[in-house]
C-alpha positions as protocol buffer text, in pm:
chain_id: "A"
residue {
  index: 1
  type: UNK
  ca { x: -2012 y: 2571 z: 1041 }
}
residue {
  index: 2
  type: UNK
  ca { x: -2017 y: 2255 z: 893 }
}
residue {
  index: 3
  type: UNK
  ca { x: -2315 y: 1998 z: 774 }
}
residue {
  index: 4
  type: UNK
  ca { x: -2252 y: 1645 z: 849 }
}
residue {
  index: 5
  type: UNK
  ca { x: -2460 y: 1314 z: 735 }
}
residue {
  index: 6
  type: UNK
  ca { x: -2589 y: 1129 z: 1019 }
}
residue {
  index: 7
  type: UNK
  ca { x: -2657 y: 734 z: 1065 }
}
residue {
  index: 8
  type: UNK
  ca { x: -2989 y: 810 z: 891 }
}
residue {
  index: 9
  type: UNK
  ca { x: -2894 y: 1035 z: 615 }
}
residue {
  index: 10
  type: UNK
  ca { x: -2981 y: 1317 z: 749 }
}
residue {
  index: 11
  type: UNK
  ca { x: -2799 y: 1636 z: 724 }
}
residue {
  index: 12
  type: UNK
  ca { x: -2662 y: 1781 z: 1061 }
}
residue {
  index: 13
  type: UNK
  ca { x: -2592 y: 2082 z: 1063 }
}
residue {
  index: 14
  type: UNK
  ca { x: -2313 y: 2197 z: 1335 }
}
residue {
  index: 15
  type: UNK
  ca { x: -2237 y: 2548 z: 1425 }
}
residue {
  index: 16
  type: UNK
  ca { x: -1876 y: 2735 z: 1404 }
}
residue {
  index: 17
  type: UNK
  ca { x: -1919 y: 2786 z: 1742 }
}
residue {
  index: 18
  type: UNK
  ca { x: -1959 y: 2467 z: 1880 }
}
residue {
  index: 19
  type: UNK
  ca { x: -1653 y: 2310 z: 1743 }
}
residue {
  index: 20
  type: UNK
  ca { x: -1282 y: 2242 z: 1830 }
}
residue {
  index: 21
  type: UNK
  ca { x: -1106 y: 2260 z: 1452 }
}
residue {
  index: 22
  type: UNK
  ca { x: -764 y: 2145 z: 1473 }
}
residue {
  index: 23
  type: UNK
  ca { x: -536 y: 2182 z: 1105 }
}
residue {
  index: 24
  type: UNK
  ca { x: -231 y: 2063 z: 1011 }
}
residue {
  index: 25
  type: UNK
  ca { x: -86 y: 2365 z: 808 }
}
residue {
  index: 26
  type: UNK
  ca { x: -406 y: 2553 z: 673 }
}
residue {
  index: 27
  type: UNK
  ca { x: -462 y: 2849 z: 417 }
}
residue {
  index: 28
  type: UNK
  ca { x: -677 y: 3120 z: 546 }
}
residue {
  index: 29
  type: UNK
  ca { x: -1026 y: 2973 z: 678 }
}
residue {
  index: 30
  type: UNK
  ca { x: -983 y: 2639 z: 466 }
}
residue {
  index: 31
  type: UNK
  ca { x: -1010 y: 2392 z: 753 }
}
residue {
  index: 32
  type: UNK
  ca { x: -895 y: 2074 z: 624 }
}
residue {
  index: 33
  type: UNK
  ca { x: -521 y: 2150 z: 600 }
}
residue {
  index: 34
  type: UNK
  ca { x: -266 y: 1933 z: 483 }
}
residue {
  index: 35
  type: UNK
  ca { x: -270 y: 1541 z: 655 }
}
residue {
  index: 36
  type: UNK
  ca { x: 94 y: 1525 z: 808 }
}
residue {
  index: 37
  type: UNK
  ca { x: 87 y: 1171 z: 622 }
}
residue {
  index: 38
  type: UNK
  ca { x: 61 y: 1352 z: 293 }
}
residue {
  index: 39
  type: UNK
  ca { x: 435 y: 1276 z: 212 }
}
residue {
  index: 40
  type: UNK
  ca { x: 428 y: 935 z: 279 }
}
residue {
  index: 41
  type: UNK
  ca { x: 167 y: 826 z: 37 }
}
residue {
  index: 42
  type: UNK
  ca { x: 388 y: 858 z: -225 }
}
residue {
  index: 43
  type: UNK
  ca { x: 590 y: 609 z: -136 }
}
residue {
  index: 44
  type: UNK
  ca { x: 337 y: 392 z: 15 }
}
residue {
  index: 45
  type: UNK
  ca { x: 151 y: 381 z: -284 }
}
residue {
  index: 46
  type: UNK
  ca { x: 443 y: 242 z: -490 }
}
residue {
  index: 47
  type: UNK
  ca { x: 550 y: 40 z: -218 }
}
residue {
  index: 48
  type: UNK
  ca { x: 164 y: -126 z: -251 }
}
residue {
  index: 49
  type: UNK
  ca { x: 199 y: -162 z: -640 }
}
residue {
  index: 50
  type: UNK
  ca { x: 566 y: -327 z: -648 }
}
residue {
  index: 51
  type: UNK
  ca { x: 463 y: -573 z: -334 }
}
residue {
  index: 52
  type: UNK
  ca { x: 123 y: -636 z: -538 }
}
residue {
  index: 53
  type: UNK
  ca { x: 348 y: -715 z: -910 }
}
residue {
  index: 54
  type: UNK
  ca { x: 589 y: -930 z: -629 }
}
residue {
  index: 55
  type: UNK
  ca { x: 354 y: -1112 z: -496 }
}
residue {
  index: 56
  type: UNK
  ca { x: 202 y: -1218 z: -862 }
}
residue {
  index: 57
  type: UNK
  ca { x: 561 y: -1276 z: -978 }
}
residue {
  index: 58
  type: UNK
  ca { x: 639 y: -1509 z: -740 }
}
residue {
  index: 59
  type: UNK
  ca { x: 307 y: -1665 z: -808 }
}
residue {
  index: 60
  type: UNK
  ca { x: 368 y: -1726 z: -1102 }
}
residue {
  index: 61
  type: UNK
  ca { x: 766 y: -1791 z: -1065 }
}
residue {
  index: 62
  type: UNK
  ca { x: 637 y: -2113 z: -864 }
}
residue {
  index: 63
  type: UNK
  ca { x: 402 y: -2216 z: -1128 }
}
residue {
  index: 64
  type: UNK
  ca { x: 548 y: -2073 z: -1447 }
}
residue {
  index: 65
  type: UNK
  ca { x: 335 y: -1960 z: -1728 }
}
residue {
  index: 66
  type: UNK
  ca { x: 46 y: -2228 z: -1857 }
}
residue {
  index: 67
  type: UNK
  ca { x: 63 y: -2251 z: -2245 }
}
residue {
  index: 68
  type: UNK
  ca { x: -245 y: -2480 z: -2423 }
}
residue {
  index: 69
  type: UNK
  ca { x: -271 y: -2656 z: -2763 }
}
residue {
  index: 70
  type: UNK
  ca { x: -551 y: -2697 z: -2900 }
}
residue {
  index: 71
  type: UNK
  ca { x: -573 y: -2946 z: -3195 }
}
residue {
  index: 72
  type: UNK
  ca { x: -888 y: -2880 z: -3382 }
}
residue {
  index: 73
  type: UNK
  ca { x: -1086 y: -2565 z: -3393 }
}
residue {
  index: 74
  type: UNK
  ca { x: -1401 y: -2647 z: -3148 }
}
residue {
  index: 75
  type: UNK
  ca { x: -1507 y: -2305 z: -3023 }
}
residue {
  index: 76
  type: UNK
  ca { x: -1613 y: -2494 z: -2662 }
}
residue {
  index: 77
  type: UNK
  ca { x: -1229 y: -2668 z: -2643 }
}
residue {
  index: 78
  type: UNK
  ca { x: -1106 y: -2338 z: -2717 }
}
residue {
  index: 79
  type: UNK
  ca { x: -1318 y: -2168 z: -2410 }
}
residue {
  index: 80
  type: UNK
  ca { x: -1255 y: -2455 z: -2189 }
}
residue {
  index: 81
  type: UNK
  ca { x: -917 y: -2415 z: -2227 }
}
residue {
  index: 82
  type: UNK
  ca { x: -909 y: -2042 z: -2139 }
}
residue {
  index: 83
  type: UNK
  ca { x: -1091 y: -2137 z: -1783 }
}
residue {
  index: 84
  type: UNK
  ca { x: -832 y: -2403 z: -1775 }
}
residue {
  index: 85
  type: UNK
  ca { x: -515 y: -2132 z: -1833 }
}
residue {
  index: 86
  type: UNK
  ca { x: -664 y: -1877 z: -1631 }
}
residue {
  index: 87
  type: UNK
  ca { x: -730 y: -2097 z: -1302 }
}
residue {
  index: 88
  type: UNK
  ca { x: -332 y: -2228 z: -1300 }
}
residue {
  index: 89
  type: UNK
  ca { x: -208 y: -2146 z: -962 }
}
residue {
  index: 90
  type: UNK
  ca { x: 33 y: -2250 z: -727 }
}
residue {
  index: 91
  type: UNK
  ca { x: -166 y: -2544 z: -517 }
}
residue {
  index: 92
  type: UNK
  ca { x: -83 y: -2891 z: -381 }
}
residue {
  index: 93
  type: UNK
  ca { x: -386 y: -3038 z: -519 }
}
residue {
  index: 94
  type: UNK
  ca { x: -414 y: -2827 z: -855 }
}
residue {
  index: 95
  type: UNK
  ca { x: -396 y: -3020 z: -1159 }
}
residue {
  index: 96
  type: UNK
  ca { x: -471 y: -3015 z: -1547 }
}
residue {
  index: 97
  type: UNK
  ca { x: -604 y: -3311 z: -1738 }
}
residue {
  index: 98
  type: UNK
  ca { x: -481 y: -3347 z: -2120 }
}
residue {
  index: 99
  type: UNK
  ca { x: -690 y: -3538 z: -2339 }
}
residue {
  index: 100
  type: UNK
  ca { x: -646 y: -3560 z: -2722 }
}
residue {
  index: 101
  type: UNK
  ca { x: -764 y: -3191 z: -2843 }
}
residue {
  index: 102
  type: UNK
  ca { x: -577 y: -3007 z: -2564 }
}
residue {
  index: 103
  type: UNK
  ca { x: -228 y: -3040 z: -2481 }
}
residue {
  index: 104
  type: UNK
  ca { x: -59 y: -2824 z: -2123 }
}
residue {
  index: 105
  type: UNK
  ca { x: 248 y: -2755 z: -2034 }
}
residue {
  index: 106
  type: UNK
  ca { x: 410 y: -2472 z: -1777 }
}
residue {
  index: 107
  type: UNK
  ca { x: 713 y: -2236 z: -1969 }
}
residue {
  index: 108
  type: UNK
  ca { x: 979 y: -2146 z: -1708 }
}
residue {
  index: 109
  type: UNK
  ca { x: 1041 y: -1769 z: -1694 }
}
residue {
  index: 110
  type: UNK
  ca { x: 1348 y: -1700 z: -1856 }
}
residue {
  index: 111
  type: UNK
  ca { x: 1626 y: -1350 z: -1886 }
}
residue {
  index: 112
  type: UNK
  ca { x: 1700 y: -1150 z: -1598 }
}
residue {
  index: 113
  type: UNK
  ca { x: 1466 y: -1052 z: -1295 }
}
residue {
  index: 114
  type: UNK
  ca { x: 1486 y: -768 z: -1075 }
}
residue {
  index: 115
  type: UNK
  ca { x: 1467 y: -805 z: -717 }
}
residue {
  index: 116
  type: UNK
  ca { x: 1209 y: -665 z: -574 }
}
residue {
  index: 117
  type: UNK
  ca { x: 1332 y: -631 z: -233 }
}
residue {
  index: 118
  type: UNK
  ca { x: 1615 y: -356 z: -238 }
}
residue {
  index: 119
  type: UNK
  ca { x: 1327 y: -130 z: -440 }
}
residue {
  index: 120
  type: UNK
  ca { x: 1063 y: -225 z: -167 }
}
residue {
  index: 121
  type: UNK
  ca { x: 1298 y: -134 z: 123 }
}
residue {
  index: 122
  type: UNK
  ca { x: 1379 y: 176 z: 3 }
}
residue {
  index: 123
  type: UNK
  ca { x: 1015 y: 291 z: -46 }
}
residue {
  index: 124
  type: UNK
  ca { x: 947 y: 124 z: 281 }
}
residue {
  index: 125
  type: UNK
  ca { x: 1281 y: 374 z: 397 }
}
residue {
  index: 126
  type: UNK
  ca { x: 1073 y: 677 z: 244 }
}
residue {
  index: 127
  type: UNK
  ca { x: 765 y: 617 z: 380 }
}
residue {
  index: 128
  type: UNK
  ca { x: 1013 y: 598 z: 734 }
}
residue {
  index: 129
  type: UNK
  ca { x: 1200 y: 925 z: 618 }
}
residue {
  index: 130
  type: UNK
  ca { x: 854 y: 1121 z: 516 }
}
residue {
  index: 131
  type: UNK
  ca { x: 721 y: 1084 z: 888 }
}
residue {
  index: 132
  type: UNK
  ca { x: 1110 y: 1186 z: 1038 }
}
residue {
  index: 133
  type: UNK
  ca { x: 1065 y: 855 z: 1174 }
}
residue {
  index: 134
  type: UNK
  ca { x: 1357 y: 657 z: 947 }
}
residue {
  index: 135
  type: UNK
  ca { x: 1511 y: 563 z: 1297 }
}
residue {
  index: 136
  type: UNK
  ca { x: 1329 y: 266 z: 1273 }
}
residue {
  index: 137
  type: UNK
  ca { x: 1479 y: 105 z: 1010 }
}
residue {
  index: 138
  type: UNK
  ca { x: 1842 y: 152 z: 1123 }
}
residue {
  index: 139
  type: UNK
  ca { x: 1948 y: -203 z: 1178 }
}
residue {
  index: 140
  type: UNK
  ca { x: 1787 y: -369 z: 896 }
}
residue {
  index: 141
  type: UNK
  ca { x: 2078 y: -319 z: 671 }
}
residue {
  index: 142
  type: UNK
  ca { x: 2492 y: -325 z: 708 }
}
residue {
  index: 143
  type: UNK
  ca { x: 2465 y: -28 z: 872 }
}
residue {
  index: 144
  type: UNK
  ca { x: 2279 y: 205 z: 1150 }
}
residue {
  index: 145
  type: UNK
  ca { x: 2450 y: 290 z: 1494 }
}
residue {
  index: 146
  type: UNK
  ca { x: 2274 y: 309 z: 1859 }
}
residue {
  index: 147
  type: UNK
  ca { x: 2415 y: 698 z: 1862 }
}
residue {
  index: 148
  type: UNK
  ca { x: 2209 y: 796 z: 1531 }
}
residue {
  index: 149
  type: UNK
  ca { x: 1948 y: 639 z: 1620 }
}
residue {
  index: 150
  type: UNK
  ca { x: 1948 y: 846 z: 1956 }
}
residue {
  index: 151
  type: UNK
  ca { x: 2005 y: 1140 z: 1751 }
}
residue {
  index: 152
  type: UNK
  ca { x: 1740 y: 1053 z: 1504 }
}
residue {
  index: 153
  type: UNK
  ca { x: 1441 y: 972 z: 1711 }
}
residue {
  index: 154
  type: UNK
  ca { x: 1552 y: 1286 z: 1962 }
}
residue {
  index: 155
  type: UNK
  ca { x: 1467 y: 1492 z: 1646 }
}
residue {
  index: 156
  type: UNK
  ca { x: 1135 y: 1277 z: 1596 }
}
residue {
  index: 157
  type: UNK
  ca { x: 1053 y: 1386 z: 1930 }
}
residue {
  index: 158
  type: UNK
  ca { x: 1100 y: 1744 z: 1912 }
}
residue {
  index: 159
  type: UNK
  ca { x: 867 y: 1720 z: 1584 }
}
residue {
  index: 160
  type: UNK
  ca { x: 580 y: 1568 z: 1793 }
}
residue {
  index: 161
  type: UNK
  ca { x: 676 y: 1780 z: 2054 }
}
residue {
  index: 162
  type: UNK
  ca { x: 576 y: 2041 z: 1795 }
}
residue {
  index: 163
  type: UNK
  ca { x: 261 y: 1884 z: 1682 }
}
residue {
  index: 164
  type: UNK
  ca { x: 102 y: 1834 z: 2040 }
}
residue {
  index: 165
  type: UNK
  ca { x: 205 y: 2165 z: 2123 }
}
residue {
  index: 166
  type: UNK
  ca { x: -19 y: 2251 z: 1840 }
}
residue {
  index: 167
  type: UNK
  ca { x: -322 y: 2051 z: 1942 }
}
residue {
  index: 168
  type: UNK
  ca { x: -273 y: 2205 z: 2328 }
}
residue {
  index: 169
  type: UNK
  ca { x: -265 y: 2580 z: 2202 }
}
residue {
  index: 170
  type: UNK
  ca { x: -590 y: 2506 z: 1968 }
}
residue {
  index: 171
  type: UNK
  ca { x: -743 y: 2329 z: 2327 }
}
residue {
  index: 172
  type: UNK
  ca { x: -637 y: 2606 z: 2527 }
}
residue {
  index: 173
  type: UNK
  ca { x: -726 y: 2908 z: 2281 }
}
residue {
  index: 174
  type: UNK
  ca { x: -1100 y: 2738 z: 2195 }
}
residue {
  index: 175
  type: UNK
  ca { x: -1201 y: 2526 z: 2465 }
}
């Protein structure tokens, strides 16, 4: 069986008999499988980083990068100036005021960039491709015809076909 924590914290402890295990390819009597998402989190999770680093980039693309000079050596200027740098973002109302131990000015972002967008797409395409589901993305570039994407999400079909045929034998066999 299995022992689950309740609402309380309490241990629960269910019997083999009184549950319906369904598993997604399984070894022997280990019950929890393999997720069927299991190949897309690779390229989710890269997909999240690179929209996460495109997201700051354009942040700061928009602003630029603050740079502070500090005439003097006052420890507090010096710390001020740090909260000032730091809070810099991209806001109709945001503003810095110079006075004479501080000095501000944005740097423009200069050499090449990549594009972010081709690299996104495609792990956006794997995460698609991982699920037999990259039918849904024909369209979104030059190419993709309607007969493919017949052909693709027929095959898509016959998987889940597969995969509720697998929950209806473990019904049928169990329950």
């Amino acid at each position: 069986g299995v022992i689950q924590l309740g609402n309380d914290s309490l241990e629960v402890q269910l019997e083999i008999a009184r549950l319906l295990i369904f598993t997604h390819e399984g070894d022997g009597a280990n019950i929890t499988g393999r997720s069927v998402f299991r190949a897309a989190y690779k390229p989710w999770w890269y997909k999240d980083k690179l929209e996460r680093i495109t997201y700051i980039a354009a942040e700061r693309g928009a602003v630029g990068i603050p740079v502070g000079t500090q005439t003097g050596d006052d420890e507090e200027v010096a710390n001020a100036i740090e909260d000032i740098l730091q809070g810099v973002r991209a806001h109709e109302s945001g503003f810095v005021r110079e006075d004479d131990r501080f000095k501000f000015r944005l740097e423009g972002m200069t050499g090449s960039r990549v594009d972010p967008v081709p690299i996104l797409q495609d792990f956006r395409r794997g995460v698609f491709v991982s699920v037999l589901a990259d039918f849904l993305a024909l369209g979104e570039g030059t190419a993709g015809s309607w007969a493919l994407s017949q052909d693709k999400s027929s095959f898509f079909v016959m998987a889940l076909r597969s995969v509720v045929k697998d929950i209806e034998d473990t019904y049928n066999r169990y329950l």
